[in-house]
Tab-separated table of C-alpha atoms and ligand atoms in Angstrom:
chain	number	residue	atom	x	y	z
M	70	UNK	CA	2.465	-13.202	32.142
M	71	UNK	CA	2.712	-15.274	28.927
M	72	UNK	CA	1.551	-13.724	25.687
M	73	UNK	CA	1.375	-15.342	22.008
M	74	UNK	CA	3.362	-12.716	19.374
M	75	UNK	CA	2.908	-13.868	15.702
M	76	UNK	CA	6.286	-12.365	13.886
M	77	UNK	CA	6.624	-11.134	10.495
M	78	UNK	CA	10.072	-10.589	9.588
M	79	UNK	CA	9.163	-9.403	5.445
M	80	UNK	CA	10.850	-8.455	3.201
M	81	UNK	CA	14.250	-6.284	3.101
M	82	UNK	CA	15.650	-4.713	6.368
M	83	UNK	CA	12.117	-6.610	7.600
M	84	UNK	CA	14.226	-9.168	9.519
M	85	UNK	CA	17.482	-7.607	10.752
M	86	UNK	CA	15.003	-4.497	12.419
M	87	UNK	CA	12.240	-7.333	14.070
M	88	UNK	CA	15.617	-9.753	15.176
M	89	UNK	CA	17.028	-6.676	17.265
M	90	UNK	CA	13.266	-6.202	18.596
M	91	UNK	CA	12.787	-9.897	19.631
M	92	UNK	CA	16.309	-9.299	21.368
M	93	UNK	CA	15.091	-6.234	23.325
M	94	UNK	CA	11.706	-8.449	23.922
M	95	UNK	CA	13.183	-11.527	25.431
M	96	UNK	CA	14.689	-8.952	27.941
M	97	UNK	CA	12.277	-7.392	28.986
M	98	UNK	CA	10.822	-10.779	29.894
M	99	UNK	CA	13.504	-12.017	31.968
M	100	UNK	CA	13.867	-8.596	33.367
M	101	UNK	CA	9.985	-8.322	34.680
M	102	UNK	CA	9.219	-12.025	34.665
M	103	UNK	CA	6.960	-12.271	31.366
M	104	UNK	CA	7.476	-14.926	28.518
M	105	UNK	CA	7.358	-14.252	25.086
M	106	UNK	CA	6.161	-17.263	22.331
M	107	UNK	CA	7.004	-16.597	18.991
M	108	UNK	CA	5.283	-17.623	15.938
M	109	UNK	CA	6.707	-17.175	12.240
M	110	UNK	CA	4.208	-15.875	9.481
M	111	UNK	CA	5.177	-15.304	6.473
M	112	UNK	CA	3.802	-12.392	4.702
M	113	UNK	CA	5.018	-10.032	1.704
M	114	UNK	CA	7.523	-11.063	-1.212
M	115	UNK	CA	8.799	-13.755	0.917
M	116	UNK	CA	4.969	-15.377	1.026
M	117	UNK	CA	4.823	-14.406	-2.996
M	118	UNK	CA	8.128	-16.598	-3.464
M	119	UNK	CA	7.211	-19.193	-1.116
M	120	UNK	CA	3.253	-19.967	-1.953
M	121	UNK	CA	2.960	-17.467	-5.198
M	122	UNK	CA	0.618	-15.674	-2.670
M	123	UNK	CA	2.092	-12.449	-0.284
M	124	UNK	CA	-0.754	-13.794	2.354
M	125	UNK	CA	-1.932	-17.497	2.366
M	126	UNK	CA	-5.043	-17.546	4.934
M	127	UNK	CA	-3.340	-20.399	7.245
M	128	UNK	CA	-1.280	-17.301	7.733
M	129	UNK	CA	-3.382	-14.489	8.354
M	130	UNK	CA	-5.121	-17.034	10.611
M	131	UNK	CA	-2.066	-17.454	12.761
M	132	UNK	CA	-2.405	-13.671	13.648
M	133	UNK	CA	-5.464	-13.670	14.244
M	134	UNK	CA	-5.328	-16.151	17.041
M	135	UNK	CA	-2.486	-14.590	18.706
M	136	UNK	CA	-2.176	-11.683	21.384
M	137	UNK	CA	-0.635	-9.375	18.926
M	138	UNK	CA	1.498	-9.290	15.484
M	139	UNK	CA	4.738	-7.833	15.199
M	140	UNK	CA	5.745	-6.708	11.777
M	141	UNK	CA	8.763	-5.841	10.219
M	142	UNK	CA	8.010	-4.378	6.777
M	143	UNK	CA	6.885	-5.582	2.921
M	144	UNK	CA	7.811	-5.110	-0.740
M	145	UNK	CA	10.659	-4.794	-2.692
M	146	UNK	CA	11.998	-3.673	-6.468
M	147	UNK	CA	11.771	-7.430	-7.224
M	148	UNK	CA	7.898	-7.698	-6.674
M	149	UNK	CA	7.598	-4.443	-8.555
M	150	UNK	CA	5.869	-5.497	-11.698
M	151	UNK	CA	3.171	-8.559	-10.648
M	152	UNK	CA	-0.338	-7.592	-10.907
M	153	UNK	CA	-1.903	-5.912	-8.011
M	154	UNK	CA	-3.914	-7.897	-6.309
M	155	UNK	CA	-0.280	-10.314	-5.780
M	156	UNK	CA	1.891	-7.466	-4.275
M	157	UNK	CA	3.592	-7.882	-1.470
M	158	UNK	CA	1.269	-5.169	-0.263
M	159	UNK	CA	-1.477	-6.453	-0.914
M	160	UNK	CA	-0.248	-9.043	1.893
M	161	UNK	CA	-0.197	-5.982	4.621
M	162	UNK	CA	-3.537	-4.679	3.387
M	163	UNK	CA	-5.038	-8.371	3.427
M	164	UNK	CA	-3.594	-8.323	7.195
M	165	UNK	CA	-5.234	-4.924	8.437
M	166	UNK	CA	-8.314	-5.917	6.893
M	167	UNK	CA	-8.467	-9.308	8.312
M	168	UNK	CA	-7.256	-8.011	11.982
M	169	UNK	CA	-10.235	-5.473	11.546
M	170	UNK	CA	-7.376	-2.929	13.128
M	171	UNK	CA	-9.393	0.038	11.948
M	172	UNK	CA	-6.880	3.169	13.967
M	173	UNK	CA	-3.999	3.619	12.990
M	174	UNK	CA	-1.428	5.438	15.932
M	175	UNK	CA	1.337	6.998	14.619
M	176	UNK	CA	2.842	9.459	16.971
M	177	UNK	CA	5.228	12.406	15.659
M	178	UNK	CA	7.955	13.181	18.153
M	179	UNK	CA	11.061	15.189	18.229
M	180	UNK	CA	13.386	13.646	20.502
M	181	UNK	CA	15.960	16.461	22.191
M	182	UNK	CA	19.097	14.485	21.484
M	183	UNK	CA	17.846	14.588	17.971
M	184	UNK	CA	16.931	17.986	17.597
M	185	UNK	CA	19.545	19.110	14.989
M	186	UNK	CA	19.148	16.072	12.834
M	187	UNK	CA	15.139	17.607	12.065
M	188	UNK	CA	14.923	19.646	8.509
M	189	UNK	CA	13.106	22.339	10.036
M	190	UNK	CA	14.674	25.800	11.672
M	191	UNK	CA	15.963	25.802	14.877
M	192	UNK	CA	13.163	28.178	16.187
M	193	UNK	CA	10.114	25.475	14.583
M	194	UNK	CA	11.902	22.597	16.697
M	195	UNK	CA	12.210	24.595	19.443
M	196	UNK	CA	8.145	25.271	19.872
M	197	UNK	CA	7.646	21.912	20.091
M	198	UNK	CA	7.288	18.845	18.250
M	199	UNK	CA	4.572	16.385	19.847
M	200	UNK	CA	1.220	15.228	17.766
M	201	UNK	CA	-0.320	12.126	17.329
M	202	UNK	CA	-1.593	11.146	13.676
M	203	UNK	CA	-4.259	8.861	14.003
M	204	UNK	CA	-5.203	7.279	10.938
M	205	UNK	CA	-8.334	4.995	9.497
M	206	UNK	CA	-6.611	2.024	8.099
M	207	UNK	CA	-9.227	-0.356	6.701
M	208	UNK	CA	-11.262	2.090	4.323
M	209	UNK	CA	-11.513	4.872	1.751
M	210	UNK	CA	-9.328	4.390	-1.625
M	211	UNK	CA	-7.192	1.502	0.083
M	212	UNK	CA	-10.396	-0.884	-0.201
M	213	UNK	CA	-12.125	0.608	-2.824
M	214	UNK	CA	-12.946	-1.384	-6.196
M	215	UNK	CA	-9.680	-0.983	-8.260
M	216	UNK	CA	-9.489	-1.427	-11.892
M	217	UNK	CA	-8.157	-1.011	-15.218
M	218	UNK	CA	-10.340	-0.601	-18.433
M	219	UNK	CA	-10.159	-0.397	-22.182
M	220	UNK	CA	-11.867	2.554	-22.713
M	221	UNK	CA	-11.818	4.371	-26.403
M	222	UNK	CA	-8.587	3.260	-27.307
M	223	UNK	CA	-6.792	3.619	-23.927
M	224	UNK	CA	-6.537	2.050	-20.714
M	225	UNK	CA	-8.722	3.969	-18.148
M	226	UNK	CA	-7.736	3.587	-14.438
M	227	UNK	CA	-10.110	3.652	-11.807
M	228	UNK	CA	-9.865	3.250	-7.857
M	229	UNK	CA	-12.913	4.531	-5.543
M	230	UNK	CA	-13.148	6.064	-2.302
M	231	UNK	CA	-16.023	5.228	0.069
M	232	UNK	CA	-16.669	5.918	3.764
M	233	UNK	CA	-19.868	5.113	5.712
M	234	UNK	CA	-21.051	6.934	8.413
M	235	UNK	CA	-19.743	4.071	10.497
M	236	UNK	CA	-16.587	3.597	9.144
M	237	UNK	CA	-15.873	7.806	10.015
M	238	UNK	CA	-17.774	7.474	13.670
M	239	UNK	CA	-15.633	4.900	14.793
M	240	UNK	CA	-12.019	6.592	14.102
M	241	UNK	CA	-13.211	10.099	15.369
M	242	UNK	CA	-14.279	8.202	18.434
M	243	UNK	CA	-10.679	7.173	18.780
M	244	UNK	CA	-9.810	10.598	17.839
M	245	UNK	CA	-11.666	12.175	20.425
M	246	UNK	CA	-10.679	9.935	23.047
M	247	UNK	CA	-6.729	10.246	22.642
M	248	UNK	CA	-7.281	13.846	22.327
M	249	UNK	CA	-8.411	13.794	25.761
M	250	UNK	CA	-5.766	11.708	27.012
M	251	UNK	CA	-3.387	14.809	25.876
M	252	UNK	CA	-3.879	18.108	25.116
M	253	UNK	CA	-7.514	17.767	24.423
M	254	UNK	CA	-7.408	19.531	20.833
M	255	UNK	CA	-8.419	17.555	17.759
M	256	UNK	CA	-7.711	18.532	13.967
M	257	UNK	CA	-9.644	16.949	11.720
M	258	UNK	CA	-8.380	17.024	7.854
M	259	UNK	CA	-10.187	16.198	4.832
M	260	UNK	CA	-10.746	17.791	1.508
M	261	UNK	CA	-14.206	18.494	2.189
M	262	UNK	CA	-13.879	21.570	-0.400
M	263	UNK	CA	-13.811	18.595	-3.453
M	264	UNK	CA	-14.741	15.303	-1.755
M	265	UNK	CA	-18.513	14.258	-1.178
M	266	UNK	CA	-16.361	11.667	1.189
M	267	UNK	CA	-14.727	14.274	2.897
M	268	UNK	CA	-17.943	16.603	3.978
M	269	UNK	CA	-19.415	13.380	5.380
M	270	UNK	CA	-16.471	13.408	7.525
M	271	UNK	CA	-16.594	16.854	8.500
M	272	UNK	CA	-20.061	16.318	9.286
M	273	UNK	CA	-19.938	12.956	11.307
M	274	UNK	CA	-16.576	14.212	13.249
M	275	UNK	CA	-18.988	17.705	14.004
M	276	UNK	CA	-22.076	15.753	15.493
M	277	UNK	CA	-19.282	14.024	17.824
M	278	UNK	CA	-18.096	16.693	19.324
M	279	UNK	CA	-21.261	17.263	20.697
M	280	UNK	CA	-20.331	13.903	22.778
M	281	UNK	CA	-16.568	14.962	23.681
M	282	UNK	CA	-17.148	18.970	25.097
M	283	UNK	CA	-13.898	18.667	26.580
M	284	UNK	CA	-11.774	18.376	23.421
M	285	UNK	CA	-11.610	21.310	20.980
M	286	UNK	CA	-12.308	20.709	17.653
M	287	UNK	CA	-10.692	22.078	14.231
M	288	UNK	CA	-11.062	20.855	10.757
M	289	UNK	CA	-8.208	21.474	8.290
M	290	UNK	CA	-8.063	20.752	4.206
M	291	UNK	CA	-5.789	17.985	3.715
M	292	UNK	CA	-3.401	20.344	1.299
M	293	UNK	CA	-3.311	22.752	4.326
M	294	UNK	CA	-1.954	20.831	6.914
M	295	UNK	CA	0.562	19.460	4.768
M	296	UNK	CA	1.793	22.500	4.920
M	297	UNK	CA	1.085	23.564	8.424
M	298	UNK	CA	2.953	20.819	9.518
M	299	UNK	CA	6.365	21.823	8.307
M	300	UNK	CA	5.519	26.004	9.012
M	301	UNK	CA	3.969	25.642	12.654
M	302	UNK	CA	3.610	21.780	13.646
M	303	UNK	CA	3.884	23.117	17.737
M	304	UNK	CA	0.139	23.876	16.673
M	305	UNK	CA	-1.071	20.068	16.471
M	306	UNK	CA	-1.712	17.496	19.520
M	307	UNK	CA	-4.127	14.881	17.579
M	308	UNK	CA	-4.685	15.019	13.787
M	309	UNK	CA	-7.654	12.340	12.865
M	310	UNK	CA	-7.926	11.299	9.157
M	311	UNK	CA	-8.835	9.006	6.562
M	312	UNK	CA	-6.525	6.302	4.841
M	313	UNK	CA	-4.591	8.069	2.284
M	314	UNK	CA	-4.662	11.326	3.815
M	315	UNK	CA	-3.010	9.480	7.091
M	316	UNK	CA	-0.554	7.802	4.721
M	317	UNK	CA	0.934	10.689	3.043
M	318	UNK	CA	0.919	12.521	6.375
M	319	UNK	CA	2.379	10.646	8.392
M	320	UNK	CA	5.506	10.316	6.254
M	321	UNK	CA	5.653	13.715	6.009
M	322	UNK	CA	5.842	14.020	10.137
M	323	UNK	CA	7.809	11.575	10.914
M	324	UNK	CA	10.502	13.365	8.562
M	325	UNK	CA	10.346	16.651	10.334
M	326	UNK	CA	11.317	14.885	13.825
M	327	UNK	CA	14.670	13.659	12.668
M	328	UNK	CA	14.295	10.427	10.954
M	329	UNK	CA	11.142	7.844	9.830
M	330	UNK	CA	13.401	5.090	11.058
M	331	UNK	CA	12.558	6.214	14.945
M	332	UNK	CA	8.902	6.359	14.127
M	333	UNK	CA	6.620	3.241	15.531
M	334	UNK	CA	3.020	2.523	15.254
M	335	UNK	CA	0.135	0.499	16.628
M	336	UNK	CA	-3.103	-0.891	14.673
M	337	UNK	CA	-6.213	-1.602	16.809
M	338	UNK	CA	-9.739	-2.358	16.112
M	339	UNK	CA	-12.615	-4.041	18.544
M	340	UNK	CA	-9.960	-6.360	20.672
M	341	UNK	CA	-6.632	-6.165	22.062
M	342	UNK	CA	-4.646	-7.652	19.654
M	343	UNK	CA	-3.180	-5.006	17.958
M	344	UNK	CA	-0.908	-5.065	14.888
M	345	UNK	CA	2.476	-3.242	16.018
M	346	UNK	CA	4.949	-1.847	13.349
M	347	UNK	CA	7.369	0.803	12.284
M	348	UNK	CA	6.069	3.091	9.624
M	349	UNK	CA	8.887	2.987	7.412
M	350	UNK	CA	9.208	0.546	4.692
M	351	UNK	CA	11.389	-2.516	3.461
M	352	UNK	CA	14.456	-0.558	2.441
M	353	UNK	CA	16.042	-2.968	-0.029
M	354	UNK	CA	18.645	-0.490	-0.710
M	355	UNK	CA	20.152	-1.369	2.667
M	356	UNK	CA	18.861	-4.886	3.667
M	357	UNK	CA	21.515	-7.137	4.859
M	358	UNK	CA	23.827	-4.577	5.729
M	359	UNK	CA	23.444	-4.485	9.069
M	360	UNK	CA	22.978	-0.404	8.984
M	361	UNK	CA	19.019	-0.038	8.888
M	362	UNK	CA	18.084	1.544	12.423
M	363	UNK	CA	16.093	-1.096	14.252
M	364	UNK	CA	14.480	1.752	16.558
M	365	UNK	CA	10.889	2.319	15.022
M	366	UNK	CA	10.281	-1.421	15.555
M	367	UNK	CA	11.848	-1.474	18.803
M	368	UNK	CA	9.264	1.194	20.068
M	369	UNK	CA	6.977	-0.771	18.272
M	370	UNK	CA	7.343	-3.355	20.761
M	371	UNK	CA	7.072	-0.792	23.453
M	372	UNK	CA	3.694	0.211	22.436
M	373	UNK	CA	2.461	-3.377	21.993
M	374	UNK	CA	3.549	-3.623	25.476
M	375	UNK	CA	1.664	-0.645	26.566
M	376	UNK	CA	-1.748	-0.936	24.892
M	377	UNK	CA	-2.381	-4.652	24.052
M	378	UNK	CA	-0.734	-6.181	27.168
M	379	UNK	CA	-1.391	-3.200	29.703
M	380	UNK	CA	2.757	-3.381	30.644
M	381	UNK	CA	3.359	0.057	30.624
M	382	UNK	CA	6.044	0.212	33.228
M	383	UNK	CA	7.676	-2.527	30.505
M	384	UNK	CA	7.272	0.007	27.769
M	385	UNK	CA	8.243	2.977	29.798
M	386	UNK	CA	11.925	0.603	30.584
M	387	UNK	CA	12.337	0.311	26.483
M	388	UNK	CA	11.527	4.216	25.697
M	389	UNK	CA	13.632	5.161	28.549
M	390	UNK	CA	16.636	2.578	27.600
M	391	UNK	CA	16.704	4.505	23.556
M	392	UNK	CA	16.582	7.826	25.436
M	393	UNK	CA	19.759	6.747	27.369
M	394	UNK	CA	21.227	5.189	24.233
M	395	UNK	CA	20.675	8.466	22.376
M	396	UNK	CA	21.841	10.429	25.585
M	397	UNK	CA	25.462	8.578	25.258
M	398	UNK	CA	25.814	9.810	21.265
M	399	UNK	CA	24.931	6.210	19.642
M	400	UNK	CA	23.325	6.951	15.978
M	401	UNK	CA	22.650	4.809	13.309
M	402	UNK	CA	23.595	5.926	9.958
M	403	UNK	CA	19.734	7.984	9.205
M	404	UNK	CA	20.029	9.899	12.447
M	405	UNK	CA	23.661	11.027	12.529
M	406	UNK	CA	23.901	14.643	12.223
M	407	UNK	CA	24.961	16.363	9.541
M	408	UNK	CA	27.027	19.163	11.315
M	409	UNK	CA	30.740	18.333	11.616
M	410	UNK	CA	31.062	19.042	15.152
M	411	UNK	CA	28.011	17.497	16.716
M	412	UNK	CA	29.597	14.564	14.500
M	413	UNK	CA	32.252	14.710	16.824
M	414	UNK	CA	30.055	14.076	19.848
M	415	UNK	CA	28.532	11.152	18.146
M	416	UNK	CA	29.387	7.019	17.518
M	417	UNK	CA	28.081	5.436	14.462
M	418	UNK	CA	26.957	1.903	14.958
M	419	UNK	CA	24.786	-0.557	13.065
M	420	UNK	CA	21.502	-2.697	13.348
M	421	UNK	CA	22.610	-5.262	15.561
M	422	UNK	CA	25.106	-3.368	17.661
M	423	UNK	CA	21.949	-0.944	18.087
M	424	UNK	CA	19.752	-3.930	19.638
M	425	UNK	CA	22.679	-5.197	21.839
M	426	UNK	CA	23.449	-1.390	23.191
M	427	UNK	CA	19.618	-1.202	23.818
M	428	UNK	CA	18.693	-4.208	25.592
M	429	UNK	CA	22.133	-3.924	28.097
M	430	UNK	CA	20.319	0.024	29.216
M	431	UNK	CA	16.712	-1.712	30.086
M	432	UNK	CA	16.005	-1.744	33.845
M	433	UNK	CA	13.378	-2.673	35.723
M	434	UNK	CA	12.596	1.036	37.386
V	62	IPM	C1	2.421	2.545	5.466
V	62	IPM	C2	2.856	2.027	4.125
V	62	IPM	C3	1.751	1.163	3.549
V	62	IPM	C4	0.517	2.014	3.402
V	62	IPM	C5	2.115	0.469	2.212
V	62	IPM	C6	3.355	-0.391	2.350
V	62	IPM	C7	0.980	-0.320	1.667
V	62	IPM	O1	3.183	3.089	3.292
V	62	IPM	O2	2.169	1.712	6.356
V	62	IPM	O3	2.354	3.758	5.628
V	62	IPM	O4	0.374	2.732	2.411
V	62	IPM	O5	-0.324	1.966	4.299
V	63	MG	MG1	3.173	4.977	4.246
């Protein structure tokens, strides 16, 4: 099969972490017979420094018209102080928006080799780490009117928060249906005790389970499962929720399973091309220094593989080829562990050494 990947490399770590992915790629295509074509978009700081704008629409046309976007990640301390509407972020929101990728997938995994590197207790990992955050990514506060007024003296701030009916059917649909691809339970989390947004959730998510009698629903305040999910996260299989909710979450389970660096994502809306990247961000702490652990975006490319271009025995070659990689003690510096004699068991290597050790454990079966 051919397919048409539009690449955005960013900002920071951005292109050392999508280099080792396009490695991995371009052997899984001579391994099962598939070529990749790349296209470069620029997008982020880069675009900012390049056309003084973090997405020109040439740009976000480009993705459009492809099979699917890989992304690296955006921003930086150097794009820290132009005006909003020029961030670097504004590039990635301009993206989602345009792509129309409405559900956000971002899956919350322990891995077993990685067990001890998790903050939690021993006996919390041990019940089981294995939920599914799926996140609406083209609403609520993210797209609301923002602003900044001059009101009696001071500035008054003002963002706003609006879902539709629509906008909340649409996600819980998604909800619902990869709850019933696993264990068929569904949490639902809002702040429905404050938020008129938030009871029209509730209530739109309710009428759907009508639809979806298969799949158990709960509903959870927002501040509560924040919570939950460091005291008893064994408890969750799908957690469905609105933009900022999803954002603030998903951070927050990605560090109980080890590391955010191993966490990838997928963005989908109407068709299949999907937006595919890691949820971490730019990390311009560490660009350039060849540490940053390419993983997230290298599963990234195994879920592009899986649900825009229906390879899944592809995808199923790159998850198993980091499970081997892990099962022979490779880490990268953010998942070594911390005890001194699983240390011992352990080799430290870097970005690119990470792709290379990757790609040489990918088979066909
Ligand atoms: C994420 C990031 C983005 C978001 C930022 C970079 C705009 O934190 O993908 O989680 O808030 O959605
Ligand atoms: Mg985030």
């Amino acid at each position: 099969m051919k397919k048409n990947i539009a690449v955005i490399r960013g900002d920071g770590i951005g292109p050392e972490i999508v280099n080792q992915a396009i490695k991995v790629l371009d052997k899984v295509g001579e391994i099962f017979g598939h070529t990749f074509n790349y296209t470069d978009v620029d997008m982020g700081g880069c675009a900012i420094d390049k056309y003084g704008d973090p997405l020109p629409q040439d740009m976000l046309d480009k993705c459009v018209a492809s099979d699917s976007v890989l992304l690296g990640a955006v921003g930086g301390d150097k794009w820290n102080n132009v005006p909003g509407h020029m961030r670097p972020e504004k590039g990635l929101l301009r993206l989602r928006a345009g792509m129309g990728v409405y559900s956000n997938n971002r899956p919350a995994k322990i891995w077993p080799q990685l067990a001890s590197a998790s903050p939690l207790k021993k006996s919390i990992v041990d019940a089981g780490i294995d939920f599914i955050i799926v996140r609406e990514l083209i609403g609520g506060i993210y797209f609301g009117e923002h602003k900044t007024d001059d009101v009696d003296g001071q500035k008054q701030a003002t963002d706003i928060l609006t879902y539709s009916e629509s906008e909340i059917e649409r996600i819980g649909r998604i909800g619902f249906e990869t709850a019933q691809k696993r264990g068929k339970k569904l949490c639902s989390v809002e702040k429905s005790n404050v938020l008129d947004s938030s009871r029209l959730w509730k209530k739109v998510m309710h009428h759907l389970a009508q639809e979806y009698p298969d799949v158990t629903l709960t509903d959870m305040l927002v501040d509560n499962c924040a919570m939950q999910i460091v005291k008893n996260p064994s408890q969750f299989d799908v957690i469905v929720t609105e933009n900022m909710f999803g954002d603030i979450l998903s951070d927050e389970a990605s560090m109980i399973t080890g590391s955010i660096g191993m966490i990838p994502s997928s963005s989908l809306g109407k068709t299949s091309c999907g937006l595919y990247e890691p949820i971490h961000g730019s990390a311009p702490d560490i660009a350039g220094q060849d540490v940053a652990n390419p993983i997230g975006t290298i599963l990234s490319v195994a879920m592009m593989l899986r649900y825009s271009f229906d390879m899944p025995a592809e995808a199923d070659s790159i998850e198993r080829a980091v499970s081997k990689l892990l099962d022979d003690g490779y880490r990268t510096a953010d998942i070594m562990p911390s005890d001194e004699q699983e240390v011992k068991k352990c080799v430290k290597i870097g970005c690119s050494q990470c792709g290379q050790l990757i790609l040489q454990r990918l088979t066909k079966g």
